[in-house]
Amino acid sequence: MRLIDQLAATRIYYLRPLPTLPDILLIDIPASFAGDGLALGRYYPVILESLAEMHEFETFLCERRSELIPPSLLSRRPSSLRTDGIVFARYTPSAPGWPWLHLCCWPARYTMMVHEPAEEFARGAYTIDAFESVDDIILAERRLLATLGPHEARYVLSIPAVGGHA
């Protein structure tokens, strides 16, 4: 069996809003495998920082296996993106029926505050949330900024989706 035929049969690419940010492959996990640990209970995001990683991941999805495995090939690979400030980026779905994505890239000074950074941050630097609308993302950003406080908020860069593209 291949992941591309079952677990990852339904997926969509979200293109990066800036050249320095990653693309995201969002897999709509079948209901029999879906659950609370997934975005909106059913989506599994994969952060792709380069074209080479995109090809590597597609190859991974196409490999024949004796059993299904989680599509976590890149989830623990360290990010190559380094930032001193917090970066928020909105990713617009390129097809109807797919959620908006909100990616946060966190500087090391934040990721090192948690006990298990590899468990809390994808690739050691990212968090991703899925939302039904851009208004939901804006509301989530405002709540997060309110929790960060005035000093940290000065170091947040929000990247909106532009021109219908993520």
mmCIF file with all atom_site columns, C-alpha atoms in Angstrom:
data_model
loop_
_atom_site.group_PDB
_atom_site.id
_atom_site.type_symbol
_atom_site.label_atom_id
_atom_site.label_alt_id
_atom_site.label_comp_id
_atom_site.label_asym_id
_atom_site.label_entity_id
_atom_site.label_seq_id
_atom_site.pdbx_PDB_ins_code
_atom_site.Cartn_x
_atom_site.Cartn_y
_atom_site.Cartn_z
_atom_site.occupancy
_atom_site.B_iso_or_equiv
_atom_site.pdbx_formal_charge
_atom_site.auth_seq_id
_atom_site.auth_comp_id
_atom_site.auth_asym_id
_atom_site.auth_atom_id
_atom_site.pdbx_PDB_model_num
ATOM 1   C CA . MET A 1 1   ? 0.000   0.000  0.000  1.00 0.00 ? 1   MET A CA 1
ATOM 2   C CA . ARG A 1 2   ? 1.041   3.611  -0.526 1.00 0.00 ? 2   ARG A CA 1
ATOM 3   C CA . LEU A 1 3   ? 0.203   6.627  1.625  1.00 0.00 ? 3   LEU A CA 1
ATOM 4   C CA . ILE A 1 4   ? -0.728  8.573  -1.508 1.00 0.00 ? 4   ILE A CA 1
ATOM 5   C CA . ASP A 1 5   ? -3.506  6.058  -2.211 1.00 0.00 ? 5   ASP A CA 1
ATOM 6   C CA . GLN A 1 6   ? -5.059  6.013  1.251  1.00 0.00 ? 6   GLN A CA 1
ATOM 7   C CA . LEU A 1 7   ? -3.949  8.231  4.115  1.00 0.00 ? 7   LEU A CA 1
ATOM 8   C CA . ALA A 1 8   ? -2.803  11.131 1.887  1.00 0.00 ? 8   ALA A CA 1
ATOM 9   C CA . ALA A 1 9   ? -5.118  10.621 -1.081 1.00 0.00 ? 9   ALA A CA 1
ATOM 10  C CA . THR A 1 10  ? -6.724  14.046 -0.604 1.00 0.00 ? 10  THR A CA 1
ATOM 11  C CA . ARG A 1 11  ? -4.274  16.919 -0.243 1.00 0.00 ? 11  ARG A CA 1
ATOM 12  C CA . ILE A 1 12  ? -3.574  20.450 -1.407 1.00 0.00 ? 12  ILE A CA 1
ATOM 13  C CA . TYR A 1 13  ? -0.511  22.701 -1.587 1.00 0.00 ? 13  TYR A CA 1
ATOM 14  C CA . TYR A 1 14  ? -0.522  26.155 -0.038 1.00 0.00 ? 14  TYR A CA 1
ATOM 15  C CA . LEU A 1 15  ? 2.122   28.367 -1.603 1.00 0.00 ? 15  LEU A CA 1
ATOM 16  C CA . ARG A 1 16  ? 4.389   30.542 0.522  1.00 0.00 ? 16  ARG A CA 1
ATOM 17  C CA . PRO A 1 17  ? 3.371   34.202 0.897  1.00 0.00 ? 17  PRO A CA 1
ATOM 18  C CA . LEU A 1 18  ? 7.054   35.247 0.946  1.00 0.00 ? 18  LEU A CA 1
ATOM 19  C CA . PRO A 1 19  ? 10.117  33.550 -0.576 1.00 0.00 ? 19  PRO A CA 1
ATOM 20  C CA . THR A 1 20  ? 11.658  33.008 2.871  1.00 0.00 ? 20  THR A CA 1
ATOM 21  C CA . LEU A 1 21  ? 8.621   31.177 4.273  1.00 0.00 ? 21  LEU A CA 1
ATOM 22  C CA . PRO A 1 22  ? 7.727   27.524 3.619  1.00 0.00 ? 22  PRO A CA 1
ATOM 23  C CA . ASP A 1 23  ? 5.073   26.017 1.390  1.00 0.00 ? 23  ASP A CA 1
ATOM 24  C CA . ILE A 1 24  ? 2.562   23.827 3.211  1.00 0.00 ? 24  ILE A CA 1
ATOM 25  C CA . LEU A 1 25  ? 1.064   20.564 2.027  1.00 0.00 ? 25  LEU A CA 1
ATOM 26  C CA . LEU A 1 26  ? -2.231  19.973 3.807  1.00 0.00 ? 26  LEU A CA 1
ATOM 27  C CA . ILE A 1 27  ? -3.467  16.389 3.918  1.00 0.00 ? 27  ILE A CA 1
ATOM 28  C CA . ASP A 1 28  ? -7.150  15.735 4.567  1.00 0.00 ? 28  ASP A CA 1
ATOM 29  C CA . ILE A 1 29  ? -6.884  12.584 6.670  1.00 0.00 ? 29  ILE A CA 1
ATOM 30  C CA . PRO A 1 30  ? -9.702  10.030 6.109  1.00 0.00 ? 30  PRO A CA 1
ATOM 31  C CA . ALA A 1 31  ? -12.315 9.948  8.861  1.00 0.00 ? 31  ALA A CA 1
ATOM 32  C CA . SER A 1 32  ? -11.182 6.519  10.069 1.00 0.00 ? 32  SER A CA 1
ATOM 33  C CA . PHE A 1 33  ? -7.766  8.014  10.998 1.00 0.00 ? 33  PHE A CA 1
ATOM 34  C CA . ALA A 1 34  ? -8.863  11.551 11.957 1.00 0.00 ? 34  ALA A CA 1
ATOM 35  C CA . GLY A 1 35  ? -8.926  12.819 15.519 1.00 0.00 ? 35  GLY A CA 1
ATOM 36  C CA . ASP A 1 36  ? -8.311  15.541 18.066 1.00 0.00 ? 36  ASP A CA 1
ATOM 37  C CA . GLY A 1 37  ? -4.563  15.781 17.419 1.00 0.00 ? 37  GLY A CA 1
ATOM 38  C CA . LEU A 1 38  ? -5.176  17.080 13.887 1.00 0.00 ? 38  LEU A CA 1
ATOM 39  C CA . ALA A 1 39  ? -5.999  20.615 12.744 1.00 0.00 ? 39  ALA A CA 1
ATOM 40  C CA . LEU A 1 40  ? -9.808  20.978 12.768 1.00 0.00 ? 40  LEU A CA 1
ATOM 41  C CA . GLY A 1 41  ? -9.850  17.287 13.698 1.00 0.00 ? 41  GLY A CA 1
ATOM 42  C CA . ARG A 1 42  ? -8.876  16.092 10.210 1.00 0.00 ? 42  ARG A CA 1
ATOM 43  C CA . TYR A 1 43  ? -5.993  17.990 8.582  1.00 0.00 ? 43  TYR A CA 1
ATOM 44  C CA . TYR A 1 44  ? -2.295  17.144 8.756  1.00 0.00 ? 44  TYR A CA 1
ATOM 45  C CA . PRO A 1 45  ? 0.014   19.991 7.666  1.00 0.00 ? 45  PRO A CA 1
ATOM 46  C CA . VAL A 1 46  ? 3.476   19.298 6.232  1.00 0.00 ? 46  VAL A CA 1
ATOM 47  C CA . ILE A 1 47  ? 5.988   22.169 6.169  1.00 0.00 ? 47  ILE A CA 1
ATOM 48  C CA . LEU A 1 48  ? 8.090   22.193 3.009  1.00 0.00 ? 48  LEU A CA 1
ATOM 49  C CA . GLU A 1 49  ? 10.994  24.633 3.059  1.00 0.00 ? 49  GLU A CA 1
ATOM 50  C CA . SER A 1 50  ? 12.413  23.805 -0.378 1.00 0.00 ? 50  SER A CA 1
ATOM 51  C CA . LEU A 1 51  ? 11.592  22.249 -3.721 1.00 0.00 ? 51  LEU A CA 1
ATOM 52  C CA . ALA A 1 52  ? 13.914  19.366 -2.822 1.00 0.00 ? 52  ALA A CA 1
ATOM 53  C CA . GLU A 1 53  ? 11.837  18.663 0.305  1.00 0.00 ? 53  GLU A CA 1
ATOM 54  C CA . MET A 1 54  ? 8.659   18.782 -1.762 1.00 0.00 ? 54  MET A CA 1
ATOM 55  C CA . HIS A 1 55  ? 10.046  16.120 -4.110 1.00 0.00 ? 55  HIS A CA 1
ATOM 56  C CA . GLU A 1 56  ? 11.369  14.077 -1.183 1.00 0.00 ? 56  GLU A CA 1
ATOM 57  C CA . PHE A 1 57  ? 7.969   14.128 0.501  1.00 0.00 ? 57  PHE A CA 1
ATOM 58  C CA . GLU A 1 58  ? 6.081   13.165 -2.665 1.00 0.00 ? 58  GLU A CA 1
ATOM 59  C CA . THR A 1 59  ? 8.494   10.229 -3.076 1.00 0.00 ? 59  THR A CA 1
ATOM 60  C CA . PHE A 1 60  ? 7.834   9.271  0.558  1.00 0.00 ? 60  PHE A CA 1
ATOM 61  C CA . LEU A 1 61  ? 4.062   9.303  -0.078 1.00 0.00 ? 61  LEU A CA 1
ATOM 62  C CA . CYS A 1 62  ? 4.460   7.093  -3.174 1.00 0.00 ? 62  CYS A CA 1
ATOM 63  C CA . GLU A 1 63  ? 6.652   4.404  -1.553 1.00 0.00 ? 63  GLU A CA 1
ATOM 64  C CA . ARG A 1 64  ? 5.085   0.971  -1.207 1.00 0.00 ? 64  ARG A CA 1
ATOM 65  C CA . ARG A 1 65  ? 4.710   -0.209 2.398  1.00 0.00 ? 65  ARG A CA 1
ATOM 66  C CA . SER A 1 66  ? 3.343   -3.210 4.231  1.00 0.00 ? 66  SER A CA 1
ATOM 67  C CA . GLU A 1 67  ? 1.328   -0.924 6.552  1.00 0.00 ? 67  GLU A CA 1
ATOM 68  C CA . LEU A 1 68  ? 0.239   2.688  6.842  1.00 0.00 ? 68  LEU A CA 1
ATOM 69  C CA . ILE A 1 69  ? 2.530   5.004  8.800  1.00 0.00 ? 69  ILE A CA 1
ATOM 70  C CA . PRO A 1 70  ? 2.133   8.641  9.879  1.00 0.00 ? 70  PRO A CA 1
ATOM 71  C CA . PRO A 1 71  ? 3.277   11.124 7.206  1.00 0.00 ? 71  PRO A CA 1
ATOM 72  C CA . SER A 1 72  ? 5.807   12.610 9.634  1.00 0.00 ? 72  SER A CA 1
ATOM 73  C CA . LEU A 1 73  ? 8.954   12.421 7.483  1.00 0.00 ? 73  LEU A CA 1
ATOM 74  C CA . LEU A 1 74  ? 9.829   16.123 7.910  1.00 0.00 ? 74  LEU A CA 1
ATOM 75  C CA . SER A 1 75  ? 8.154   16.981 11.219 1.00 0.00 ? 75  SER A CA 1
ATOM 76  C CA . ARG A 1 76  ? 11.331  16.627 13.315 1.00 0.00 ? 76  ARG A CA 1
ATOM 77  C CA . ARG A 1 77  ? 13.799  17.903 10.723 1.00 0.00 ? 77  ARG A CA 1
ATOM 78  C CA . PRO A 1 78  ? 15.172  21.228 11.971 1.00 0.00 ? 78  PRO A CA 1
ATOM 79  C CA . SER A 1 79  ? 13.935  24.315 10.191 1.00 0.00 ? 79  SER A CA 1
ATOM 80  C CA . SER A 1 80  ? 16.404  26.339 8.156  1.00 0.00 ? 80  SER A CA 1
ATOM 81  C CA . LEU A 1 81  ? 14.432  29.543 8.843  1.00 0.00 ? 81  LEU A CA 1
ATOM 82  C CA . ARG A 1 82  ? 15.894  31.710 11.590 1.00 0.00 ? 82  ARG A CA 1
ATOM 83  C CA . THR A 1 83  ? 14.170  34.784 12.920 1.00 0.00 ? 83  THR A CA 1
ATOM 84  C CA . ASP A 1 84  ? 14.602  37.155 15.831 1.00 0.00 ? 84  ASP A CA 1
ATOM 85  C CA . GLY A 1 85  ? 10.934  38.097 15.854 1.00 0.00 ? 85  GLY A CA 1
ATOM 86  C CA . ILE A 1 86  ? 7.697   36.133 15.763 1.00 0.00 ? 86  ILE A CA 1
ATOM 87  C CA . VAL A 1 87  ? 6.338   35.743 12.232 1.00 0.00 ? 87  VAL A CA 1
ATOM 88  C CA . PHE A 1 88  ? 2.619   35.213 11.557 1.00 0.00 ? 88  PHE A CA 1
ATOM 89  C CA . ALA A 1 89  ? 1.665   34.195 8.012  1.00 0.00 ? 89  ALA A CA 1
ATOM 90  C CA . ARG A 1 90  ? -1.745  33.562 6.503  1.00 0.00 ? 90  ARG A CA 1
ATOM 91  C CA . TYR A 1 91  ? -2.111  30.918 3.810  1.00 0.00 ? 91  TYR A CA 1
ATOM 92  C CA . THR A 1 92  ? -5.128  31.133 1.519  1.00 0.00 ? 92  THR A CA 1
ATOM 93  C CA . PRO A 1 93  ? -6.672  27.905 0.206  1.00 0.00 ? 93  PRO A CA 1
ATOM 94  C CA . SER A 1 94  ? -6.353  27.550 -3.564 1.00 0.00 ? 94  SER A CA 1
ATOM 95  C CA . ALA A 1 95  ? -9.551  25.501 -3.835 1.00 0.00 ? 95  ALA A CA 1
ATOM 96  C CA . PRO A 1 96  ? -12.988 25.823 -2.223 1.00 0.00 ? 96  PRO A CA 1
ATOM 97  C CA . GLY A 1 97  ? -13.767 23.785 0.858  1.00 0.00 ? 97  GLY A CA 1
ATOM 98  C CA . TRP A 1 98  ? -10.246 23.906 2.286  1.00 0.00 ? 98  TRP A CA 1
ATOM 99  C CA . PRO A 1 99  ? -9.350  25.856 5.447  1.00 0.00 ? 99  PRO A CA 1
ATOM 100 C CA . TRP A 1 100 ? -7.224  28.955 5.816  1.00 0.00 ? 100 TRP A CA 1
ATOM 101 C CA . LEU A 1 101 ? -3.900  28.239 7.501  1.00 0.00 ? 101 LEU A CA 1
ATOM 102 C CA . HIS A 1 102 ? -2.062  30.362 10.019 1.00 0.00 ? 102 HIS A CA 1
ATOM 103 C CA . LEU A 1 103 ? 1.632   29.627 10.402 1.00 0.00 ? 103 LEU A CA 1
ATOM 104 C CA . CYS A 1 104 ? 3.722   31.066 13.220 1.00 0.00 ? 104 CYS A CA 1
ATOM 105 C CA . CYS A 1 105 ? 7.490   30.918 13.126 1.00 0.00 ? 105 CYS A CA 1
ATOM 106 C CA . TRP A 1 106 ? 8.949   31.275 16.595 1.00 0.00 ? 106 TRP A CA 1
ATOM 107 C CA . PRO A 1 107 ? 12.447  32.449 17.482 1.00 0.00 ? 107 PRO A CA 1
ATOM 108 C CA . ALA A 1 108 ? 14.620  30.094 19.517 1.00 0.00 ? 108 ALA A CA 1
ATOM 109 C CA . ARG A 1 109 ? 14.170  32.210 22.653 1.00 0.00 ? 109 ARG A CA 1
ATOM 110 C CA . TYR A 1 110 ? 10.493  31.152 22.641 1.00 0.00 ? 110 TYR A CA 1
ATOM 111 C CA . THR A 1 111 ? 10.845  27.538 21.548 1.00 0.00 ? 111 THR A CA 1
ATOM 112 C CA . MET A 1 112 ? 13.441  26.884 24.253 1.00 0.00 ? 112 MET A CA 1
ATOM 113 C CA . MET A 1 113 ? 10.921  27.919 26.933 1.00 0.00 ? 113 MET A CA 1
ATOM 114 C CA . VAL A 1 114 ? 8.947   24.678 26.565 1.00 0.00 ? 114 VAL A CA 1
ATOM 115 C CA . HIS A 1 115 ? 9.989   21.375 28.070 1.00 0.00 ? 115 HIS A CA 1
ATOM 116 C CA . GLU A 1 116 ? 9.762   19.369 24.804 1.00 0.00 ? 116 GLU A CA 1
ATOM 117 C CA . PRO A 1 117 ? 10.214  21.798 21.850 1.00 0.00 ? 117 PRO A CA 1
ATOM 118 C CA . ALA A 1 118 ? 10.160  18.917 19.324 1.00 0.00 ? 118 ALA A CA 1
ATOM 119 C CA . GLU A 1 119 ? 6.672   17.983 20.538 1.00 0.00 ? 119 GLU A CA 1
ATOM 120 C CA . GLU A 1 120 ? 5.291   21.526 20.559 1.00 0.00 ? 120 GLU A CA 1
ATOM 121 C CA . PHE A 1 121 ? 6.900   23.020 17.448 1.00 0.00 ? 121 PHE A CA 1
ATOM 122 C CA . ALA A 1 122 ? 6.961   21.456 13.991 1.00 0.00 ? 122 ALA A CA 1
ATOM 123 C CA . ARG A 1 123 ? 10.538  21.359 12.750 1.00 0.00 ? 123 ARG A CA 1
ATOM 124 C CA . GLY A 1 124 ? 11.556  23.028 15.996 1.00 0.00 ? 124 GLY A CA 1
ATOM 125 C CA . ALA A 1 125 ? 10.201  26.435 14.970 1.00 0.00 ? 125 ALA A CA 1
ATOM 126 C CA . TYR A 1 126 ? 6.599   26.389 13.697 1.00 0.00 ? 126 TYR A CA 1
ATOM 127 C CA . THR A 1 127 ? 3.043   26.167 14.870 1.00 0.00 ? 127 THR A CA 1
ATOM 128 C CA . ILE A 1 128 ? 0.186   25.836 12.377 1.00 0.00 ? 128 ILE A CA 1
ATOM 129 C CA . ASP A 1 129 ? -3.524  26.304 12.944 1.00 0.00 ? 129 ASP A CA 1
ATOM 130 C CA . ALA A 1 130 ? -6.410  25.864 10.504 1.00 0.00 ? 130 ALA A CA 1
ATOM 131 C CA . PHE A 1 131 ? -9.419  28.183 10.332 1.00 0.00 ? 131 PHE A CA 1
ATOM 132 C CA . GLU A 1 132 ? -12.667 28.318 8.419  1.00 0.00 ? 132 GLU A CA 1
ATOM 133 C CA . SER A 1 133 ? -12.195 31.987 7.430  1.00 0.00 ? 133 SER A CA 1
ATOM 134 C CA . VAL A 1 134 ? -9.691  34.826 7.359  1.00 0.00 ? 134 VAL A CA 1
ATOM 135 C CA . ASP A 1 135 ? -11.763 36.586 10.033 1.00 0.00 ? 135 ASP A CA 1
ATOM 136 C CA . ASP A 1 136 ? -11.096 33.636 12.353 1.00 0.00 ? 136 ASP A CA 1
ATOM 137 C CA . ILE A 1 137 ? -7.337  34.020 11.726 1.00 0.00 ? 137 ILE A CA 1
ATOM 138 C CA . ILE A 1 138 ? -7.441  37.745 12.475 1.00 0.00 ? 138 ILE A CA 1
ATOM 139 C CA . LEU A 1 139 ? -9.272  37.058 15.733 1.00 0.00 ? 139 LEU A CA 1
ATOM 140 C CA . ALA A 1 140 ? -6.714  34.382 16.698 1.00 0.00 ? 140 ALA A CA 1
ATOM 141 C CA . GLU A 1 141 ? -3.838  36.765 15.902 1.00 0.00 ? 141 GLU A CA 1
ATOM 142 C CA . ARG A 1 142 ? -5.367  39.460 18.120 1.00 0.00 ? 142 ARG A CA 1
ATOM 143 C CA . ARG A 1 143 ? -5.785  36.998 20.999 1.00 0.00 ? 143 ARG A CA 1
ATOM 144 C CA . LEU A 1 144 ? -2.189  35.818 20.629 1.00 0.00 ? 144 LEU A CA 1
ATOM 145 C CA . LEU A 1 145 ? -0.852  39.369 20.490 1.00 0.00 ? 145 LEU A CA 1
ATOM 146 C CA . ALA A 1 146 ? -2.808  40.193 23.652 1.00 0.00 ? 146 ALA A CA 1
ATOM 147 C CA . THR A 1 147 ? -1.140  37.296 25.476 1.00 0.00 ? 147 THR A CA 1
ATOM 148 C CA . LEU A 1 148 ? 2.355   38.282 24.285 1.00 0.00 ? 148 LEU A CA 1
ATOM 149 C CA . GLY A 1 149 ? 2.248   41.723 25.851 1.00 0.00 ? 149 GLY A CA 1
ATOM 150 C CA . PRO A 1 150 ? 3.475   45.080 24.541 1.00 0.00 ? 150 PRO A CA 1
ATOM 151 C CA . HIS A 1 151 ? 7.212   44.305 24.435 1.00 0.00 ? 151 HIS A CA 1
ATOM 152 C CA . GLU A 1 152 ? 6.912   41.080 22.445 1.00 0.00 ? 152 GLU A CA 1
ATOM 153 C CA . ALA A 1 153 ? 4.235   42.513 20.142 1.00 0.00 ? 153 ALA A CA 1
ATOM 154 C CA . ARG A 1 154 ? 6.815   44.929 18.725 1.00 0.00 ? 154 ARG A CA 1
ATOM 155 C CA . TYR A 1 155 ? 8.669   41.941 17.276 1.00 0.00 ? 155 TYR A CA 1
ATOM 156 C CA . VAL A 1 156 ? 5.739   40.324 15.458 1.00 0.00 ? 156 VAL A CA 1
ATOM 157 C CA . LEU A 1 157 ? 5.542   40.478 11.673 1.00 0.00 ? 157 LEU A CA 1
ATOM 158 C CA . SER A 1 158 ? 2.196   39.499 10.173 1.00 0.00 ? 158 SER A CA 1
ATOM 159 C CA . ILE A 1 159 ? 2.242   38.355 6.539  1.00 0.00 ? 159 ILE A CA 1
ATOM 160 C CA . PRO A 1 160 ? -1.266  38.487 5.023  1.00 0.00 ? 160 PRO A CA 1
ATOM 161 C CA . ALA A 1 161 ? -2.202  36.450 1.990  1.00 0.00 ? 161 ALA A CA 1
ATOM 162 C CA . VAL A 1 162 ? -1.945  38.684 -1.093 1.00 0.00 ? 162 VAL A CA 1
ATOM 163 C CA . GLY A 1 163 ? -3.880  38.700 -4.345 1.00 0.00 ? 163 GLY A CA 1
ATOM 164 C CA . GLY A 1 164 ? -5.742  35.457 -3.741 1.00 0.00 ? 164 GLY A CA 1
ATOM 165 C CA . HIS A 1 165 ? -2.493  33.496 -3.331 1.00 0.00 ? 165 HIS A CA 1
ATOM 166 C CA . ALA A 1 166 ? -0.934  32.224 -0.157 1.00 0.00 ? 166 ALA A CA 1
#
